[in-house]
Short mmCIF file of C-alpha atoms and ligand atoms in Angstrom, two decimals:
data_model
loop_
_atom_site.label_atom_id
_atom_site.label_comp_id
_atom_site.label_asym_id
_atom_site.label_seq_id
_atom_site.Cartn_x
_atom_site.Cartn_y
_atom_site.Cartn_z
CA UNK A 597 17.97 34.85 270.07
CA UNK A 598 16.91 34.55 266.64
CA UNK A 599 17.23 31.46 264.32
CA UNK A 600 20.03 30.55 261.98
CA UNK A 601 17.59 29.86 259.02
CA UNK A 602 19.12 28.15 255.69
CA UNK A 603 17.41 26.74 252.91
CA UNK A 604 17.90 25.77 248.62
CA UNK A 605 15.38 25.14 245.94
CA UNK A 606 16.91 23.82 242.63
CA UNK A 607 17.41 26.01 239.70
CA UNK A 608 15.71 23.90 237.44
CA UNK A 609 12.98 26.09 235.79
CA UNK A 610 9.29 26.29 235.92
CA UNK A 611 9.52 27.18 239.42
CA UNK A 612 5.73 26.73 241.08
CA UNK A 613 2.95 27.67 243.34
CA UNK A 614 3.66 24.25 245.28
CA UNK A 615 7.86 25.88 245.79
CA UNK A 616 6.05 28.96 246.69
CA UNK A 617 3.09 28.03 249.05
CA UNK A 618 5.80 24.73 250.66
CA UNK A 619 8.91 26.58 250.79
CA UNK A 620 9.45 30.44 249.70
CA UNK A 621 6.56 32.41 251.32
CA UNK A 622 7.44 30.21 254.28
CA UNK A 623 11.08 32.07 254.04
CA UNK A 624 9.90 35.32 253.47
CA UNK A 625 7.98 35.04 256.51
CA UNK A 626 11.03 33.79 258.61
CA UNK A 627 12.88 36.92 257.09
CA UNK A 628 11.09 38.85 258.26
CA UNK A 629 10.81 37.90 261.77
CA UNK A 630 13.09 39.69 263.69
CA UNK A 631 16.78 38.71 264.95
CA UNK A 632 16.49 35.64 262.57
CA UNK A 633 19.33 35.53 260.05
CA UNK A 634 18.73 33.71 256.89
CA UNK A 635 20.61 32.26 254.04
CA UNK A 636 18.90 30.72 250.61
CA UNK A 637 20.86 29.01 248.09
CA UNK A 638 20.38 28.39 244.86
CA UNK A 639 21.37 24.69 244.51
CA UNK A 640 23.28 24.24 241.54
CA UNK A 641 25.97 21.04 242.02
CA UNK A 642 21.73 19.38 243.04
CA UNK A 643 20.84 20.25 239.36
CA UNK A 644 23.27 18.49 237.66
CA UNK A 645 22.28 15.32 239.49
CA UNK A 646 20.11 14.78 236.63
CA UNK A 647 21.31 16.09 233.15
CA UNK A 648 20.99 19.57 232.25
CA UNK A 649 21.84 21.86 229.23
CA UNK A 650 24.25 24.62 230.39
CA UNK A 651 22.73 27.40 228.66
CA UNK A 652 19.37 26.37 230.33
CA UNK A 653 20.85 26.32 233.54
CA UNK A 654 22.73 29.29 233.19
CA UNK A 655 19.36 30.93 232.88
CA UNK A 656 17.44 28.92 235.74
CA UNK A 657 19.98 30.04 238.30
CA UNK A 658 19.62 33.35 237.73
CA UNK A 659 15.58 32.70 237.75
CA UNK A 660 15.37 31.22 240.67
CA UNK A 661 17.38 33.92 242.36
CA UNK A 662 14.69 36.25 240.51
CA UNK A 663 12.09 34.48 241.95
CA UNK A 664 13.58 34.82 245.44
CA UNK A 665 13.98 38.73 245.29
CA UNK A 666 10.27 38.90 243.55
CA UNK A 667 8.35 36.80 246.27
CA UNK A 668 10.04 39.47 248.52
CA UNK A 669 13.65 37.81 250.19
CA UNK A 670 15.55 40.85 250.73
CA UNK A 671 19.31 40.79 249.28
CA UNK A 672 20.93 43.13 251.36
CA UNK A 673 19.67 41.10 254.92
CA UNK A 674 19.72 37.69 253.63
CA UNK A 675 22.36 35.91 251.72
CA UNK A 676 20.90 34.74 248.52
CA UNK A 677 23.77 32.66 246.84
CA UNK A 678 24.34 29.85 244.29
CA UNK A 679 26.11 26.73 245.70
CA UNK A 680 29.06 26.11 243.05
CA UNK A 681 30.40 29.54 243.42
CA UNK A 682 31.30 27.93 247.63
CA UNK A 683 33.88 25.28 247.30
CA UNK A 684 33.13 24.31 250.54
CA UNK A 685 29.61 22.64 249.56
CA UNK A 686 31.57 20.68 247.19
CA UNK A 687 34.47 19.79 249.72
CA UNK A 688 31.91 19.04 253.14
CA UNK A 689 30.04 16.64 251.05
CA UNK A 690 33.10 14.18 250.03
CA UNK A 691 33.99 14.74 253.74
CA UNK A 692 30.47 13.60 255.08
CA UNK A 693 30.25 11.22 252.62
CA UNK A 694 32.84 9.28 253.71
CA UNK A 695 31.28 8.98 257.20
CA UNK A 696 27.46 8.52 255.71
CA UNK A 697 26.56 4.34 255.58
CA UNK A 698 24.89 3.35 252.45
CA UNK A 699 22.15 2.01 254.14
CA UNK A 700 20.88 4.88 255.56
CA UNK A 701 20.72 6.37 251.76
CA UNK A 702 18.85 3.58 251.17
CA UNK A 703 16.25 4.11 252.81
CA UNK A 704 15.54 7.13 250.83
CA UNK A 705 12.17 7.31 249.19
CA UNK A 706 13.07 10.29 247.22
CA UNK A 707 15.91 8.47 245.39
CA UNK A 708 13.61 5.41 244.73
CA UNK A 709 11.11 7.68 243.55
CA UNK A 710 13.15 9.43 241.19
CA UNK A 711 15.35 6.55 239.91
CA UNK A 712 11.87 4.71 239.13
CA UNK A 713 13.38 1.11 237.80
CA UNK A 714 16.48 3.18 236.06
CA UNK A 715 18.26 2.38 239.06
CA UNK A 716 21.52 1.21 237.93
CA UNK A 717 21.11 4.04 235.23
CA UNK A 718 20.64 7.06 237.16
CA UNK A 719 24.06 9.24 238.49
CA UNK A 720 26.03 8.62 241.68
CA UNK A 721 25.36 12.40 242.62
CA UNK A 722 21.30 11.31 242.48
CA UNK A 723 22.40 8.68 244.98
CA UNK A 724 24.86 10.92 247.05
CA UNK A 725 22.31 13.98 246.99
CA UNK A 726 20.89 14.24 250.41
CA UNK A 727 24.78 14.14 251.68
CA UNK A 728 25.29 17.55 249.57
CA UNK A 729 22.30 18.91 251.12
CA UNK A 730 23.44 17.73 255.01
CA UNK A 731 26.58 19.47 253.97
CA UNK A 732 24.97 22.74 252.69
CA UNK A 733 23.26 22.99 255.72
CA UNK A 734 25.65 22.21 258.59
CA UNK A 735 28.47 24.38 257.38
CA UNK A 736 26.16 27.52 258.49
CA UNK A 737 25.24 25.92 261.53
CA UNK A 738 21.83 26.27 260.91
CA UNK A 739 19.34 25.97 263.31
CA UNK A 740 16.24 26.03 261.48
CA UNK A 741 15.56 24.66 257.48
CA UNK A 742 12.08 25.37 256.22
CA UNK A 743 11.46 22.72 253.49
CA UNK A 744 8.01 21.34 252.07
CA UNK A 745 7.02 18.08 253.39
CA UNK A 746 9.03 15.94 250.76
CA UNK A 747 12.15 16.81 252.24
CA UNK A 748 11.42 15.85 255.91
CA UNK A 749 13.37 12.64 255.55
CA UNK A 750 16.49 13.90 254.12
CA UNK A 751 16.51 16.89 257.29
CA UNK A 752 16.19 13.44 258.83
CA UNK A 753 19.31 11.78 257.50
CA UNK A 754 21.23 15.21 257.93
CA UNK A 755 20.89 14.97 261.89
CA UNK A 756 22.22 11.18 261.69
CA UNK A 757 25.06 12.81 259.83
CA UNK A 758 25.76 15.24 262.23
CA UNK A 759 25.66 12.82 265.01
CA UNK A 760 28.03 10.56 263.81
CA UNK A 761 30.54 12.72 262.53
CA UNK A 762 30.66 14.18 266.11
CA UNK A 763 30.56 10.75 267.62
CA UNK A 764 33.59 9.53 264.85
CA UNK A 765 35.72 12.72 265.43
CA UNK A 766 35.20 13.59 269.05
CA UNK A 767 33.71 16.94 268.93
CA UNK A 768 30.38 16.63 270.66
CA UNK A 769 27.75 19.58 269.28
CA UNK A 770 30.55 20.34 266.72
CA UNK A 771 28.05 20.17 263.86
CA UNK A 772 24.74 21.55 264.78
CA UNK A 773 21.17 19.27 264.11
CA UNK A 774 18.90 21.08 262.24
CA UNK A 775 15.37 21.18 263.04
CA UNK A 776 12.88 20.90 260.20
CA UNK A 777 10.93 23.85 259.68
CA UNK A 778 7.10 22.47 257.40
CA UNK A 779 3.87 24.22 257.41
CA UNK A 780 1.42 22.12 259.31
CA UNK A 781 -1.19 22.55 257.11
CA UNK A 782 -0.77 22.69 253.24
CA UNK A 783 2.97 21.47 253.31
CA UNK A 784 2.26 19.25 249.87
CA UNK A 785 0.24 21.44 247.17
CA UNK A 786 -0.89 18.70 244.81
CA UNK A 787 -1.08 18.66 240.70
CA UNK A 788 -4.10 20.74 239.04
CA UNK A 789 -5.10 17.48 237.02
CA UNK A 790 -4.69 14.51 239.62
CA UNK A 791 -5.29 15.63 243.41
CA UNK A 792 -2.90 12.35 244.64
CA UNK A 793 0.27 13.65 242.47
CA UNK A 794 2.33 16.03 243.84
CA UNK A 795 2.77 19.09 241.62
CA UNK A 796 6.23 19.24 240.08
CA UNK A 797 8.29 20.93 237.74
CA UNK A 798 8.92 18.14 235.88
CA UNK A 799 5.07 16.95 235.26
CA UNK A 800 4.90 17.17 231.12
CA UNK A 801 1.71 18.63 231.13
CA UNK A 802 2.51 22.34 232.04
CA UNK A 803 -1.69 22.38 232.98
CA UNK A 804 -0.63 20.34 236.22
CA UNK A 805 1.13 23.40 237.65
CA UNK A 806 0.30 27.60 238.03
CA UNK A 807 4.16 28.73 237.72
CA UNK A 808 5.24 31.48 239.05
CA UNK A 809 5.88 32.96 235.80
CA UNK A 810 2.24 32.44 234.90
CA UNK A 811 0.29 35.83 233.36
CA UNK A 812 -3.06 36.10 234.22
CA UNK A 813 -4.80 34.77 231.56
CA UNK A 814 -2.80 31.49 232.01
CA UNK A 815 -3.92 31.49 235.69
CA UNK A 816 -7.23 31.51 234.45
CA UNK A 817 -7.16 29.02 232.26
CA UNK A 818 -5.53 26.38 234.57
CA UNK A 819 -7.72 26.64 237.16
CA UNK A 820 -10.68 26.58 234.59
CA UNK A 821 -8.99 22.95 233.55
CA UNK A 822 -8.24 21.87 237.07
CA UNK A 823 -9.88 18.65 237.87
CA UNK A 824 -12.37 18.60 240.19
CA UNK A 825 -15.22 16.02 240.87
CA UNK A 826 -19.02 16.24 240.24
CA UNK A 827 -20.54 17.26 244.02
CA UNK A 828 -20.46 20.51 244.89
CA UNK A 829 -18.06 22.08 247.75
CA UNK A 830 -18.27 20.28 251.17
CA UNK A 831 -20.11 21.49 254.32
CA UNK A 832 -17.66 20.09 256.71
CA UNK A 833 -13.42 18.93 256.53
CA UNK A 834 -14.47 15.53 257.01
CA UNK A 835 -16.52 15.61 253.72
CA UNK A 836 -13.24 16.07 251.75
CA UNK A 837 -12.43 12.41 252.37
CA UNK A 838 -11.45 10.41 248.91
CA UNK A 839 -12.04 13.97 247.25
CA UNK A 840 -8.04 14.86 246.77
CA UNK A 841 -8.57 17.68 244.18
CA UNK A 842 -11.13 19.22 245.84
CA UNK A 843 -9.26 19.32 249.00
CA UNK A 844 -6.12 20.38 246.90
CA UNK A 845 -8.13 23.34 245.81
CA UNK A 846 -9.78 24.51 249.32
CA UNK A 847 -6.59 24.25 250.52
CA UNK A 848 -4.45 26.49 248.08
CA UNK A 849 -7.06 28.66 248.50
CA UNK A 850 -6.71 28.78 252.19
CA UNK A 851 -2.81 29.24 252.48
CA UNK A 852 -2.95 32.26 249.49
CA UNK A 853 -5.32 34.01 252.15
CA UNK A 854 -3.42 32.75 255.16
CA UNK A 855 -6.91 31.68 256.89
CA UNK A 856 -7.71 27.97 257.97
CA UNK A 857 -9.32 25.63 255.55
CA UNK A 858 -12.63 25.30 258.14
CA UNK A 859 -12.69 29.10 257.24
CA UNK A 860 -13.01 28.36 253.40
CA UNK A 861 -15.19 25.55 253.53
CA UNK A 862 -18.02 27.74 255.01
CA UNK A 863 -17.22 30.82 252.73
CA UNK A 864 -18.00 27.84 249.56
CA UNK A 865 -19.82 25.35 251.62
CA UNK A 866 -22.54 23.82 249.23
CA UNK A 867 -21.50 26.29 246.07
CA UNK A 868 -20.50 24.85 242.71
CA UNK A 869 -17.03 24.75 241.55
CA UNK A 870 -17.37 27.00 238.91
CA UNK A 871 -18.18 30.17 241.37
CA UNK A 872 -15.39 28.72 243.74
CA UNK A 873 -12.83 28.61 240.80
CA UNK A 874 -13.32 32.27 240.11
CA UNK A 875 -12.37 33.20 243.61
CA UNK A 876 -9.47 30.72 243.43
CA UNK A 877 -8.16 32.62 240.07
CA UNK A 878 -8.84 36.15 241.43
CA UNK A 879 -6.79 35.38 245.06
CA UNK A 880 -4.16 33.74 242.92
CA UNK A 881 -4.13 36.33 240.52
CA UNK A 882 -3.63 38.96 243.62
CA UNK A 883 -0.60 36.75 244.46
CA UNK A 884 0.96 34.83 241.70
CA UNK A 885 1.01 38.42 239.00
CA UNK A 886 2.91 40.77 240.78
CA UNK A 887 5.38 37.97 241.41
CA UNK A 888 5.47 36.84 237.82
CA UNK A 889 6.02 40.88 236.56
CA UNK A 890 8.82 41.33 239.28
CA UNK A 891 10.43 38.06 238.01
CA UNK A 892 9.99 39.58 234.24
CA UNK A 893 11.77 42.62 235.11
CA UNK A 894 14.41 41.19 237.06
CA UNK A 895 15.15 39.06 234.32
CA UNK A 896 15.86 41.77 232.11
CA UNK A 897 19.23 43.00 234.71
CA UNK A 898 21.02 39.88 234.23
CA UNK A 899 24.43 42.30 235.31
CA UNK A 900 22.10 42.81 239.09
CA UNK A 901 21.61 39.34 239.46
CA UNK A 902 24.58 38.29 239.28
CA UNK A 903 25.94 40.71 241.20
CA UNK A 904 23.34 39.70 243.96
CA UNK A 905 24.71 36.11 243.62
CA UNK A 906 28.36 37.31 243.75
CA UNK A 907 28.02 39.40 246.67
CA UNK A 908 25.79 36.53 248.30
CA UNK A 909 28.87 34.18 247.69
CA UNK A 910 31.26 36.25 249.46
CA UNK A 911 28.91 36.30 252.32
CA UNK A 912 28.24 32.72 252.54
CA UNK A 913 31.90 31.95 251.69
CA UNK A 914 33.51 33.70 255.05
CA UNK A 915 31.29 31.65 256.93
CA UNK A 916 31.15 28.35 255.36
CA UNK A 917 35.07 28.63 254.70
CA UNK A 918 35.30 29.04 258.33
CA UNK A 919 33.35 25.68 259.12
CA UNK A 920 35.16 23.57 256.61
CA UNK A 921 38.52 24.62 257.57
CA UNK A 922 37.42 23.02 261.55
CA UNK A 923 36.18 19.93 259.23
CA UNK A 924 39.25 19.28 257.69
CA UNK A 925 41.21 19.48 260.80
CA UNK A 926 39.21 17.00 262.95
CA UNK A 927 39.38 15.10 260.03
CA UNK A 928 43.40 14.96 260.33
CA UNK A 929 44.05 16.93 257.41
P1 LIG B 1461 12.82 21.81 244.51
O1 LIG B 1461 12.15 22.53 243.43
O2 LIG B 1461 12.63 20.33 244.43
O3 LIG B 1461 14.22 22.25 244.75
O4 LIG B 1461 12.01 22.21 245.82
C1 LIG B 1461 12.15 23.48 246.45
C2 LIG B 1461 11.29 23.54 247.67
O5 LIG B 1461 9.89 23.50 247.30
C3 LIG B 1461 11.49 22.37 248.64
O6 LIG B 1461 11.43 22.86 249.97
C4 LIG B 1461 10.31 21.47 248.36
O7 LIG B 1461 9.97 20.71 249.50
C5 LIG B 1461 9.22 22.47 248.01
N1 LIG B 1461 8.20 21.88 247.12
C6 LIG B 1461 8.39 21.39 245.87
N2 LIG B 1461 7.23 20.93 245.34
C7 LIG B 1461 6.27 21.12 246.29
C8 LIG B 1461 4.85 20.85 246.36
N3 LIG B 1461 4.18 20.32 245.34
N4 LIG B 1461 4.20 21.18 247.51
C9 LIG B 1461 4.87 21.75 248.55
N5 LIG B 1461 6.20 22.03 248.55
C10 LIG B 1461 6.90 21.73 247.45
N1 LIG B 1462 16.82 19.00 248.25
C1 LIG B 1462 16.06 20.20 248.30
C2 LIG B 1462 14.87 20.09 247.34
O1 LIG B 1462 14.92 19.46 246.34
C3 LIG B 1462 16.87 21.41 247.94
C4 LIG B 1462 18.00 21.63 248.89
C5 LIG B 1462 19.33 21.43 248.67
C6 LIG B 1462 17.88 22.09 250.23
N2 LIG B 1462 20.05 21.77 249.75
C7 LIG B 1462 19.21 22.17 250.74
C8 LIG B 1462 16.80 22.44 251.02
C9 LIG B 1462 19.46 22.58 252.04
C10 LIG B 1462 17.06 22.85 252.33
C11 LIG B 1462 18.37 22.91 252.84
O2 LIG B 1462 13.89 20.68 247.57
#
């Protein structure tokens, strides 16, 4: 039997090689194994955790689903939806909520990470966040949730949920633990200017990042202005040891040409940089442009995106619809 694959990246703009190489060419890949039946969201009500301006975000949802159809997720045999247009998201996570303990959202380092020392500043939905996501994924059931490595815990905290709602309302394997799907190798691609941050869409200095929106010429000039360090490339893995941005490169470099990173080092072992980084901008190039001019053009139909995300949410609503209505009567309602 195939897997019941479901995952959601945030539509909050400057969407990047570190979504693509951690999350969506992992999904296209699951797509398109066979049997599997997959569902990706574009996670709206997790945007407006932190504030956003409508028009903007108007704009990113229908990017990200761009993004989605351009790095090759087929509409028609996946479900690509956004969240707010299924109640049910909305109505599972008050639910699941109420049977989440505080201290196990506590313990999450995302939150902390985020909040920073705004603590008692930042929204309740910041707080409350990984209980939207537990709820996204257990009203499909799904089996599988491929995620970059930041998201491990809360897959984590969405099994405890499970658990105990089955525990609290009888139902043993009612609601179904996920299993974490993360790339062994390259699950955290890190910033272009500092090897030990990881590379984010929110990073001010848009030099940190190749998005997926990048033209060539951009491409080029980022990885011109990545940081590296004075040695040349290693001769062995071990050698990469306190060299972060160096291993950061080798390793993008590896997952764009789906080899192992062994396989790079002796392609560049003992080279400079400079000959390495021109072979990191053409594979990238081969990659990241036909994405970004897909994106482009898919951009310009605004009336077939959202009538992707409309039929998507008709999908995804028969099933979830189906879940929550179970919910709600174990529940009592
Ligand atoms: P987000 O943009 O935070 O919604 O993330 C969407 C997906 O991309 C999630 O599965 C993240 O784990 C993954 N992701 C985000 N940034 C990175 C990164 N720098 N390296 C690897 N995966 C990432
Ligand atoms: N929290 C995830 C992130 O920031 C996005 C997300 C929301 C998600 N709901 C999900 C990922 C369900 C996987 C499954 O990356």
């Amino acid at each position: 039997m195939g897997k019941k694959i479901f995952s959601g990246v945030q539509p909050t703009g400057n969407l990047h090689l570190g979504n693509y190489l951690g999350a969506i060419k992992n999904f296209v890949d699951l797509q398109n194994e066979k049997e599997n039946q997959c569902i990706f969201c574009v996670v709206d009500l997790h945007a407006i955790t932190v504030k956003q301006d409508p028009k903007e975000l108007k704009k990113n949802i229908r990017e990200t689903a761009a993004t989605f159809i351009a790095s090759g997720i087929d509409p028609i045999n996946s479900i690509i939806f956004n969240q707010s247009m299924v109640p049910a998201h909305s109505e599972a996570a008050w639910i699941l909520s109420c049977v989440s303990r505080i201290g196990w959202l506590n313990r999450m380092t995302q939150f902390k990470e985020k909040a920073g020392k705004n603590k008692e500043k930042v929204s309740i939905g910041l707080y409350s966040y990984p209980v939207l996501m537990a709820a996204d994924i257990l009203l499909y059931d799904a089996s599988h949730v491929p995620v970059g490595d930041d998201q491990k815990q809360h897959l984590e905290l969405c099994r405890d949920i499970a658990q105990k709602f089955n525990n609290d309302f009888n139902a043993p394997d009612f609601l179904k633990s996920p299993e974490p799907l993360i790339q062994k190798e390259f699950s955290r691609i890190m910033s272009l200017k500092d090897g030990i941050k990881k590379m984010s869409k929110s990073d001010p200095s848009d030099l940190s990042r190749i998005n997926l929106t990048d033209s060539k010429d951009e491409i080029i000039n980022k990885i011109k202005k990545a940081k590296t360090d004075p040695l040349q490339l290693p001769k062995e893995t071990k050698d990469l040891i306190e060299r972060p941005e160096a291993e950061n490169l080798l390793g993008i470099y590896s997952s764009l040409k789906n080899q192992d990173l062994e396989k790079s080092i002796s392609e560049f072992s003992g080279k400079n940089f400079a000959e390495f980084k021109d072979k990191l901008s053409e594979i990238l190039i081969e990659k990241i442009e036909p994405i970004s001019e897909e994106i482009k053009k898919l951009l310009n139909d605004e009336k077939y995106l959202d009538k992707i995300l409309l039929e998507g949410s008709n999908k995804a609503s028969i099933i979830a619809s189906k879940k929550i209505k179970k919910i709600k009567e174990l529940v009592g309602f």
